[in-house]
CSV table of N, CA and C in Angstrom, one decimal:
chain,number,residue,atom,x,y,z
A,1,MET,N,0.8,-1.2,0.0
A,1,MET,CA,0.0,0.0,0.0
A,1,MET,C,0.9,1.2,0.0
A,2,GLU,N,0.7,2.1,-1.0
A,2,GLU,CA,1.5,3.3,-1.1
A,2,GLU,C,0.9,4.4,-0.2
A,3,SER,N,1.8,5.2,0.4
A,3,SER,CA,1.3,6.3,1.2
A,3,SER,C,0.8,7.4,0.3
A,4,LYS,N,0.2,8.4,0.9
A,4,LYS,CA,-0.3,9.5,0.1
A,4,LYS,C,0.9,10.3,-0.5
A,5,ARG,N,1.9,10.4,0.2
A,5,ARG,CA,3.1,11.1,-0.3
A,5,ARG,C,3.7,10.3,-1.5
A,6,GLN,N,3.8,9.0,-1.5
A,6,GLN,CA,4.3,8.2,-2.6
A,6,GLN,C,3.4,8.4,-3.8
A,7,GLN,N,2.0,8.4,-3.6
A,7,GLN,CA,1.1,8.6,-4.7
A,7,GLN,C,1.2,10.0,-5.3
A,8,LYS,N,1.4,11.0,-4.5
A,8,LYS,CA,1.5,12.3,-5.0
A,8,LYS,C,2.8,12.5,-5.8
A,9,TYR,N,3.9,11.9,-5.3
A,9,TYR,CA,5.2,12.0,-5.9
A,9,TYR,C,5.1,11.2,-7.3
A,10,ALA,N,4.4,10.0,-7.3
A,10,ALA,CA,4.3,9.2,-8.5
A,10,ALA,C,3.5,10.0,-9.5
A,11,LYS,N,2.5,10.7,-9.2
A,11,LYS,CA,1.7,11.4,-10.2
A,11,LYS,C,2.5,12.6,-10.7
A,12,LEU,N,3.3,13.2,-9.9
A,12,LEU,CA,4.1,14.3,-10.4
A,12,LEU,C,5.1,13.8,-11.4
A,13,ILE,N,5.8,12.7,-11.0
A,13,ILE,CA,6.8,12.1,-11.9
A,13,ILE,C,6.1,11.6,-13.2
A,14,GLN,N,5.0,11.0,-13.1
A,14,GLN,CA,4.3,10.6,-14.3
A,14,GLN,C,3.9,11.7,-15.3
A,15,LYS,N,3.4,12.8,-14.7
A,15,LYS,CA,3.1,14.0,-15.5
A,15,LYS,C,4.3,14.6,-16.2
A,16,GLU,N,5.4,14.8,-15.4
A,16,GLU,CA,6.6,15.4,-15.9
A,16,GLU,C,7.3,14.6,-16.9
A,17,ILE,N,7.4,13.3,-16.7
A,17,ILE,CA,8.1,12.4,-17.7
A,17,ILE,C,7.3,12.3,-19.0
A,18,GLY,N,6.0,12.3,-18.9
A,18,GLY,CA,5.1,12.4,-20.1
A,18,GLY,C,5.4,13.6,-20.9
A,19,ASP,N,5.5,14.8,-20.2
A,19,ASP,CA,5.8,16.0,-20.9
A,19,ASP,C,7.2,16.0,-21.5
A,20,ILE,N,8.1,15.4,-20.8
A,20,ILE,CA,9.5,15.3,-21.3
A,20,ILE,C,9.5,14.5,-22.6
A,21,PHE,N,8.8,13.4,-22.7
A,21,PHE,CA,8.7,12.6,-23.9
A,21,PHE,C,8.0,13.3,-25.0
A,22,GLN,N,7.0,14.1,-24.6
A,22,GLN,CA,6.2,14.8,-25.6
A,22,GLN,C,6.9,16.0,-26.2
A,23,LYS,N,7.6,16.7,-25.4
A,23,LYS,CA,8.2,18.0,-25.8
A,23,LYS,C,9.7,18.0,-26.0
A,24,GLU,N,10.4,17.5,-25.1
A,24,GLU,CA,11.9,17.7,-25.1
A,24,GLU,C,12.7,16.5,-25.6
A,25,SER,N,12.1,15.3,-25.8
A,25,SER,CA,12.8,14.2,-26.2
A,25,SER,C,12.4,13.6,-27.6
A,26,LYS,N,12.0,14.5,-28.5
A,26,LYS,CA,11.6,14.1,-29.8
A,26,LYS,C,12.8,13.5,-30.5
A,27,HIS,N,14.0,13.9,-30.2
A,27,HIS,CA,15.1,13.3,-30.9
A,27,HIS,C,15.3,11.8,-30.5
A,28,LEU,N,14.8,11.5,-29.3
A,28,LEU,CA,14.9,10.1,-28.9
A,28,LEU,C,13.8,9.2,-29.4
A,29,VAL,N,12.6,9.7,-29.5
A,29,VAL,CA,11.5,8.9,-29.8
A,29,VAL,C,11.0,9.1,-31.2
A,30,GLY,N,11.3,10.1,-31.9
A,30,GLY,CA,10.9,10.4,-33.2
A,30,GLY,C,9.4,10.6,-33.3
A,31,ARG,N,8.7,9.8,-34.2
A,31,ARG,CA,7.2,9.9,-34.3
A,31,ARG,C,6.5,9.1,-33.3
A,32,ALA,N,7.2,8.3,-32.5
A,32,ALA,CA,6.5,7.3,-31.6
A,32,ALA,C,5.8,8.1,-30.5
A,33,MET,N,4.6,7.6,-30.2
A,33,MET,CA,3.9,8.1,-29.1
A,33,MET,C,4.1,7.2,-27.8
A,34,ILE,N,4.6,7.8,-26.8
A,34,ILE,CA,4.9,7.1,-25.6
A,34,ILE,C,4.0,7.6,-24.5
A,35,THR,N,3.4,6.6,-23.8
A,35,THR,CA,2.5,6.9,-22.7
A,35,THR,C,3.1,6.4,-21.4
A,36,VAL,N,3.1,7.2,-20.4
A,36,VAL,CA,3.6,6.8,-19.1
A,36,VAL,C,2.3,6.3,-18.4
A,37,THR,N,2.2,4.9,-18.4
A,37,THR,CA,0.9,4.4,-17.9
A,37,THR,C,0.9,4.3,-16.3
A,38,HIS,N,2.0,4.1,-15.7
A,38,HIS,CA,2.0,3.9,-14.2
A,38,HIS,C,3.4,4.2,-13.7
A,39,VAL,N,3.4,4.8,-12.5
A,39,VAL,CA,4.7,5.0,-11.8
A,39,VAL,C,4.6,4.5,-10.4
A,40,LEU,N,5.5,3.7,-10.0
A,40,LEU,CA,5.6,3.2,-8.6
A,40,LEU,C,6.8,3.8,-8.0
A,41,VAL,N,6.7,4.3,-6.8
A,41,VAL,CA,7.8,5.0,-6.1
A,41,VAL,C,8.1,4.2,-4.8
A,42,SER,N,9.4,4.1,-4.5
A,42,SER,CA,9.8,3.4,-3.3
A,42,SER,C,9.4,4.2,-2.0
A,43,PRO,N,9.3,3.6,-0.9
A,43,PRO,CA,8.9,4.3,0.3
A,43,PRO,C,9.9,5.5,0.7
A,44,ASP,N,11.2,5.3,0.3
A,44,ASP,CA,12.1,6.4,0.6
A,44,ASP,C,12.1,7.5,-0.5
A,45,LEU,N,11.3,7.3,-1.5
A,45,LEU,CA,11.2,8.2,-2.7
A,45,LEU,C,12.5,8.3,-3.5
A,46,GLY,N,13.4,7.4,-3.3
A,46,GLY,CA,14.6,7.4,-4.0
A,46,GLY,C,14.7,6.6,-5.3
A,47,PHE,N,13.6,5.8,-5.6
A,47,PHE,CA,13.6,5.0,-6.8
A,47,PHE,C,12.2,5.0,-7.4
A,48,ALA,N,12.1,5.1,-8.7
A,48,ALA,CA,10.8,5.1,-9.3
A,48,ALA,C,10.8,4.1,-10.5
A,49,LYS,N,9.8,3.3,-10.5
A,49,LYS,CA,9.6,2.3,-11.6
A,49,LYS,C,8.5,3.0,-12.6
A,50,VAL,N,8.9,3.2,-13.8
A,50,VAL,CA,8.1,3.9,-14.8
A,50,VAL,C,7.7,2.9,-15.8
A,51,TYR,N,6.4,2.7,-16.0
A,51,TYR,CA,5.8,1.8,-17.0
A,51,TYR,C,5.4,2.6,-18.2
A,52,LEU,N,5.9,2.1,-19.4
A,52,LEU,CA,5.6,2.9,-20.6
A,52,LEU,C,4.9,2.0,-21.6
A,53,SER,N,4.0,2.6,-22.4
A,53,SER,CA,3.4,1.9,-23.6
A,53,SER,C,3.8,2.7,-24.8
A,54,PHE,N,3.9,2.0,-25.9
A,54,PHE,CA,4.4,2.6,-27.2
A,54,PHE,C,3.4,2.4,-28.3
A,55,LEU,N,3.2,3.5,-29.1
A,55,LEU,CA,2.4,3.5,-30.3
A,55,LEU,C,3.2,4.0,-31.5
A,56,LEU,N,3.0,3.5,-32.6
A,56,LEU,CA,3.6,4.0,-33.9
A,56,LEU,C,5.1,3.7,-33.9
A,57,ALA,N,5.6,2.7,-33.2
A,57,ALA,CA,7.0,2.5,-33.1
A,57,ALA,C,7.3,1.0,-32.7
A,58,ASP,N,8.5,0.6,-33.0
A,58,ASP,CA,8.9,-0.7,-32.5
A,58,ASP,C,9.2,-0.6,-31.0
A,59,PRO,N,8.4,-1.3,-30.2
A,59,PRO,CA,8.5,-1.2,-28.8
A,59,PRO,C,9.9,-1.6,-28.2
A,60,ASP,N,10.5,-2.6,-28.8
A,60,ASP,CA,11.8,-3.1,-28.3
A,60,ASP,C,12.9,-2.1,-28.6
A,61,ALA,N,12.9,-1.6,-29.8
A,61,ALA,CA,14.0,-0.6,-30.2
A,61,ALA,C,13.8,0.7,-29.4
A,62,THR,N,12.6,1.2,-29.3
A,62,THR,CA,12.3,2.4,-28.6
A,62,THR,C,12.7,2.3,-27.1
A,63,TYR,N,12.3,1.1,-26.5
A,63,TYR,CA,12.6,0.9,-25.1
A,63,TYR,C,14.1,0.8,-24.8
A,64,LYS,N,14.8,0.2,-25.7
A,64,LYS,CA,16.3,0.1,-25.6
A,64,LYS,C,16.9,1.5,-25.7
A,65,LEU,N,16.4,2.3,-26.6
A,65,LEU,CA,16.9,3.7,-26.8
A,65,LEU,C,16.6,4.6,-25.6
A,66,ILE,N,15.4,4.4,-25.0
A,66,ILE,CA,15.1,5.2,-23.8
A,66,ILE,C,16.0,4.8,-22.6
A,67,ASN,N,16.2,3.5,-22.5
A,67,ASN,CA,17.1,3.0,-21.4
A,67,ASN,C,18.5,3.5,-21.6
A,68,GLU,N,19.0,3.7,-22.8
A,68,GLU,CA,20.3,4.2,-23.0
A,68,GLU,C,20.4,5.7,-22.6
A,69,HIS,N,19.3,6.4,-22.7
A,69,HIS,CA,19.3,7.8,-22.4
A,69,HIS,C,18.6,8.1,-21.1
A,70,LYS,N,18.6,7.2,-20.2
A,70,LYS,CA,18.0,7.3,-18.9
A,70,LYS,C,18.5,8.4,-18.1
A,71,LYS,N,19.8,8.6,-18.1
A,71,LYS,CA,20.5,9.7,-17.3
A,71,LYS,C,20.0,11.1,-17.8
A,72,GLU,N,19.9,11.2,-19.2
A,72,GLU,CA,19.5,12.5,-19.8
A,72,GLU,C,18.0,12.8,-19.4
A,73,ILE,N,17.2,11.8,-19.4
A,73,ILE,CA,15.8,12.0,-19.0
A,73,ILE,C,15.7,12.3,-17.5
A,74,ARG,N,16.5,11.7,-16.7
A,74,ARG,CA,16.5,12.0,-15.2
A,74,ARG,C,17.0,13.5,-15.0
A,75,HIS,N,18.0,13.9,-15.8
A,75,HIS,CA,18.5,15.3,-15.7
A,75,HIS,C,17.4,16.3,-16.1
A,76,GLN,N,16.6,16.0,-17.1
A,76,GLN,CA,15.5,16.8,-17.5
A,76,GLN,C,14.4,16.9,-16.5
A,77,LEU,N,14.2,15.7,-15.8
A,77,LEU,CA,13.2,15.6,-14.7
A,77,LEU,C,13.7,16.5,-13.6
A,78,ALA,N,15.0,16.4,-13.3
A,78,ALA,CA,15.5,17.2,-12.2
A,78,ALA,C,15.4,18.7,-12.4
A,79,LYS,N,15.6,19.2,-13.6
A,79,LYS,CA,15.4,20.6,-14.0
A,79,LYS,C,13.9,21.0,-13.7
A,80,ARG,N,13.0,20.1,-13.9
A,80,ARG,CA,11.6,20.4,-13.8
A,80,ARG,C,11.1,20.4,-12.4
A,81,ILE,N,11.5,19.4,-11.6
A,81,ILE,CA,10.9,19.2,-10.3
A,81,ILE,C,11.9,19.4,-9.1
A,82,GLY,N,13.1,19.8,-9.5
A,82,GLY,CA,14.2,19.9,-8.5
A,82,GLY,C,13.9,20.9,-7.4
A,83,LYS,N,13.2,21.9,-7.6
A,83,LYS,CA,12.9,22.9,-6.5
A,83,LYS,C,11.8,22.5,-5.6
A,84,SER,N,11.0,21.5,-6.0
A,84,SER,CA,9.8,21.1,-5.2
A,84,SER,C,10.0,19.8,-4.5
A,85,VAL,N,11.1,19.1,-4.8
A,85,VAL,CA,11.3,17.8,-4.1
A,85,VAL,C,12.7,17.8,-3.6
A,86,ARG,N,12.9,16.9,-2.6
A,86,ARG,CA,14.2,16.9,-1.9
A,86,ARG,C,15.2,16.0,-2.7
A,87,VAL,N,14.7,14.8,-3.2
A,87,VAL,CA,15.6,13.9,-3.9
A,87,VAL,C,15.0,13.6,-5.3
A,88,ILE,N,15.8,13.6,-6.3
A,88,ILE,CA,15.3,13.2,-7.6
A,88,ILE,C,15.6,11.7,-7.7
A,89,PRO,N,14.5,10.9,-7.9
A,89,PRO,CA,14.7,9.4,-7.8
A,89,PRO,C,15.4,8.8,-9.0
A,90,GLU,N,16.1,7.7,-8.7
A,90,GLU,CA,16.7,6.9,-9.8
A,90,GLU,C,15.5,6.4,-10.6
A,91,ILE,N,15.6,6.3,-11.9
A,91,ILE,CA,14.4,5.9,-12.7
A,91,ILE,C,14.8,4.5,-13.4
A,92,ALA,N,13.8,3.6,-13.4
A,92,ALA,CA,13.9,2.4,-14.1
A,92,ALA,C,12.7,2.3,-15.0
A,93,PHE,N,12.9,2.1,-16.3
A,93,PHE,CA,11.8,2.0,-17.2
A,93,PHE,C,11.4,0.6,-17.5
A,94,PHE,N,10.1,0.3,-17.6
A,94,PHE,CA,9.6,-1.0,-17.9
A,94,PHE,C,8.5,-0.9,-18.9
A,95,PRO,N,8.5,-1.8,-19.9
A,95,PRO,CA,7.4,-1.8,-20.9
A,95,PRO,C,6.1,-2.3,-20.2
A,96,ASP,N,5.0,-1.6,-20.5
A,96,ASP,CA,3.7,-1.9,-20.0
A,96,ASP,C,3.0,-2.8,-21.0
A,97,ASP,N,2.7,-4.0,-20.6
A,97,ASP,CA,2.1,-5.0,-21.5
A,97,ASP,C,0.6,-5.1,-21.4
A,98,SER,N,0.0,-4.2,-20.7
A,98,SER,CA,-1.4,-4.3,-20.4
A,98,SER,C,-2.2,-4.1,-21.7
A,99,ALA,N,-1.8,-3.3,-22.6
A,99,ALA,CA,-2.5,-3.0,-23.9
A,99,ALA,C,-2.4,-4.3,-24.8
A,100,SER,N,-1.2,-4.9,-24.9
A,100,SER,CA,-1.1,-6.1,-25.7
A,100,SER,C,-1.8,-7.2,-25.1
A,101,TYR,N,-1.9,-7.3,-23.8
A,101,TYR,CA,-2.6,-8.3,-23.1
A,101,TYR,C,-4.1,-8.2,-23.3
A,102,ALA,N,-4.6,-6.9,-23.3
A,102,ALA,CA,-6.0,-6.7,-23.6
A,102,ALA,C,-6.4,-7.0,-25.0
A,103,GLN,N,-5.5,-6.8,-26.0
A,103,GLN,CA,-5.7,-7.2,-27.4
A,103,GLN,C,-5.7,-8.7,-27.5
A,104,HIS,N,-4.8,-9.4,-26.8
A,104,HIS,CA,-4.8,-10.8,-26.8
A,104,HIS,C,-6.1,-11.4,-26.2
A,105,MET,N,-6.6,-10.9,-25.1
A,105,MET,CA,-7.8,-11.4,-24.5
A,105,MET,C,-9.0,-11.1,-25.4
A,106,ASP,N,-9.0,-9.9,-26.1
A,106,ASP,CA,-10.1,-9.6,-27.0
A,106,ASP,C,-10.1,-10.6,-28.1
A,107,LYS,N,-9.0,-10.9,-28.6
A,107,LYS,CA,-8.9,-11.9,-29.7
A,107,LYS,C,-9.4,-13.3,-29.2
A,108,VAL,N,-9.0,-13.7,-28.0
A,108,VAL,CA,-9.4,-15.0,-27.5
A,108,VAL,C,-10.9,-15.0,-27.3
A,109,ILE,N,-11.5,-14.0,-26.8
A,109,ILE,CA,-12.9,-13.9,-26.6
A,109,ILE,C,-13.7,-13.9,-27.9
A,110,SER,N,-13.2,-13.2,-28.9
A,110,SER,CA,-13.8,-13.1,-30.2
A,110,SER,C,-13.7,-14.5,-31.0
A,111,ASP,N,-12.7,-15.2,-30.7
A,111,ASP,CA,-12.5,-16.5,-31.3
A,111,ASP,C,-13.3,-17.7,-30.7
A,112,LEU,N,-13.9,-17.4,-29.5
A,112,LEU,CA,-14.7,-18.4,-28.9
A,112,LEU,C,-15.9,-18.8,-29.7
A,113,ASN,N,-16.2,-20.0,-29.8
A,113,ASN,CA,-17.4,-20.5,-30.5
A,113,ASN,C,-18.5,-20.8,-29.5
A,114,ILE,N,-19.3,-19.8,-29.3
A,114,ILE,CA,-20.4,-19.9,-28.3
A,114,ILE,C,-21.7,-20.1,-29.1
A,115,PRO,N,-22.4,-21.2,-28.9
A,115,PRO,CA,-23.7,-21.5,-29.6
A,115,PRO,C,-24.8,-20.5,-29.2
A,116,ASP,N,-25.7,-20.2,-30.1
A,116,ASP,CA,-26.8,-19.3,-29.8
A,116,ASP,C,-27.7,-20.0,-28.8
A,117,ALA,N,-28.3,-19.1,-27.9
A,117,ALA,CA,-29.2,-19.6,-26.9
A,117,ALA,C,-30.5,-20.0,-27.6
A,118,PRO,N,-31.2,-21.1,-27.1
A,118,PRO,CA,-32.4,-21.5,-27.7
A,118,PRO,C,-33.5,-20.4,-27.5
A,119,GLU,N,-34.3,-20.2,-28.5
A,119,GLU,CA,-35.3,-19.2,-28.4
A,119,GLU,C,-36.4,-19.7,-27.5
A,120,GLU,N,-37.0,-18.8,-26.7
A,120,GLU,CA,-38.1,-19.1,-25.8
A,120,GLU,C,-39.4,-18.6,-26.4
A,121,ASP,N,-40.4,-19.3,-26.1
A,121,ASP,CA,-41.7,-18.9,-26.6
A,121,ASP,C,-42.3,-17.8,-25.7
A,122,ASP,N,-42.6,-16.7,-26.3
A,122,ASP,CA,-43.2,-15.6,-25.6
A,122,ASP,C,-44.7,-15.5,-25.7
A,123,GLU,N,-45.3,-16.6,-26.4
A,123,GLU,CA,-46.7,-16.6,-26.6
A,123,GLU,C,-47.5,-17.0,-25.5
A,124,GLU,N,-46.9,-17.5,-24.4
A,124,GLU,CA,-47.6,-17.9,-23.3
A,124,GLU,C,-48.2,-16.7,-22.6
A,125,THR,N,-49.5,-16.8,-22.2
A,125,THR,CA,-50.2,-15.7,-21.6
A,125,THR,C,-50.4,-16.0,-20.1
A,126,GLU,N,-50.3,-15.0,-19.3
A,126,GLU,CA,-50.5,-15.2,-17.9
A,126,GLU,C,-51.9,-14.9,-17.5
A,127,ASP,N,-52.6,-15.8,-16.7
A,127,ASP,CA,-53.9,-15.6,-16.4
A,127,ASP,C,-54.1,-15.2,-14.9
């Protein structure tokens, strides 16, 4: 269970990293759309797990490129939130597989062969 402080910190990091990917890191991501889906922060606020989902790009290549430039992203985050927080957390990026899992489950459900329900007679009258 995360404390209120951890949740507040996580939301701040999620918003700012999303802005960094959208505005300042176009050279890293190109045309790819990156969504910060979830952020988990350690109790001491010194480590943040950032979950990302990717659109319009190869997820593996983009993920590898982002991991290579992790220090640059952390530095940009520090410039944005450095005056409002005591410690800039170490950042670890993880791919968020929930969208691909949802697509997989949608495909499984649509491929199910469910027979039609037998029709009931509605002609019976109640007396």
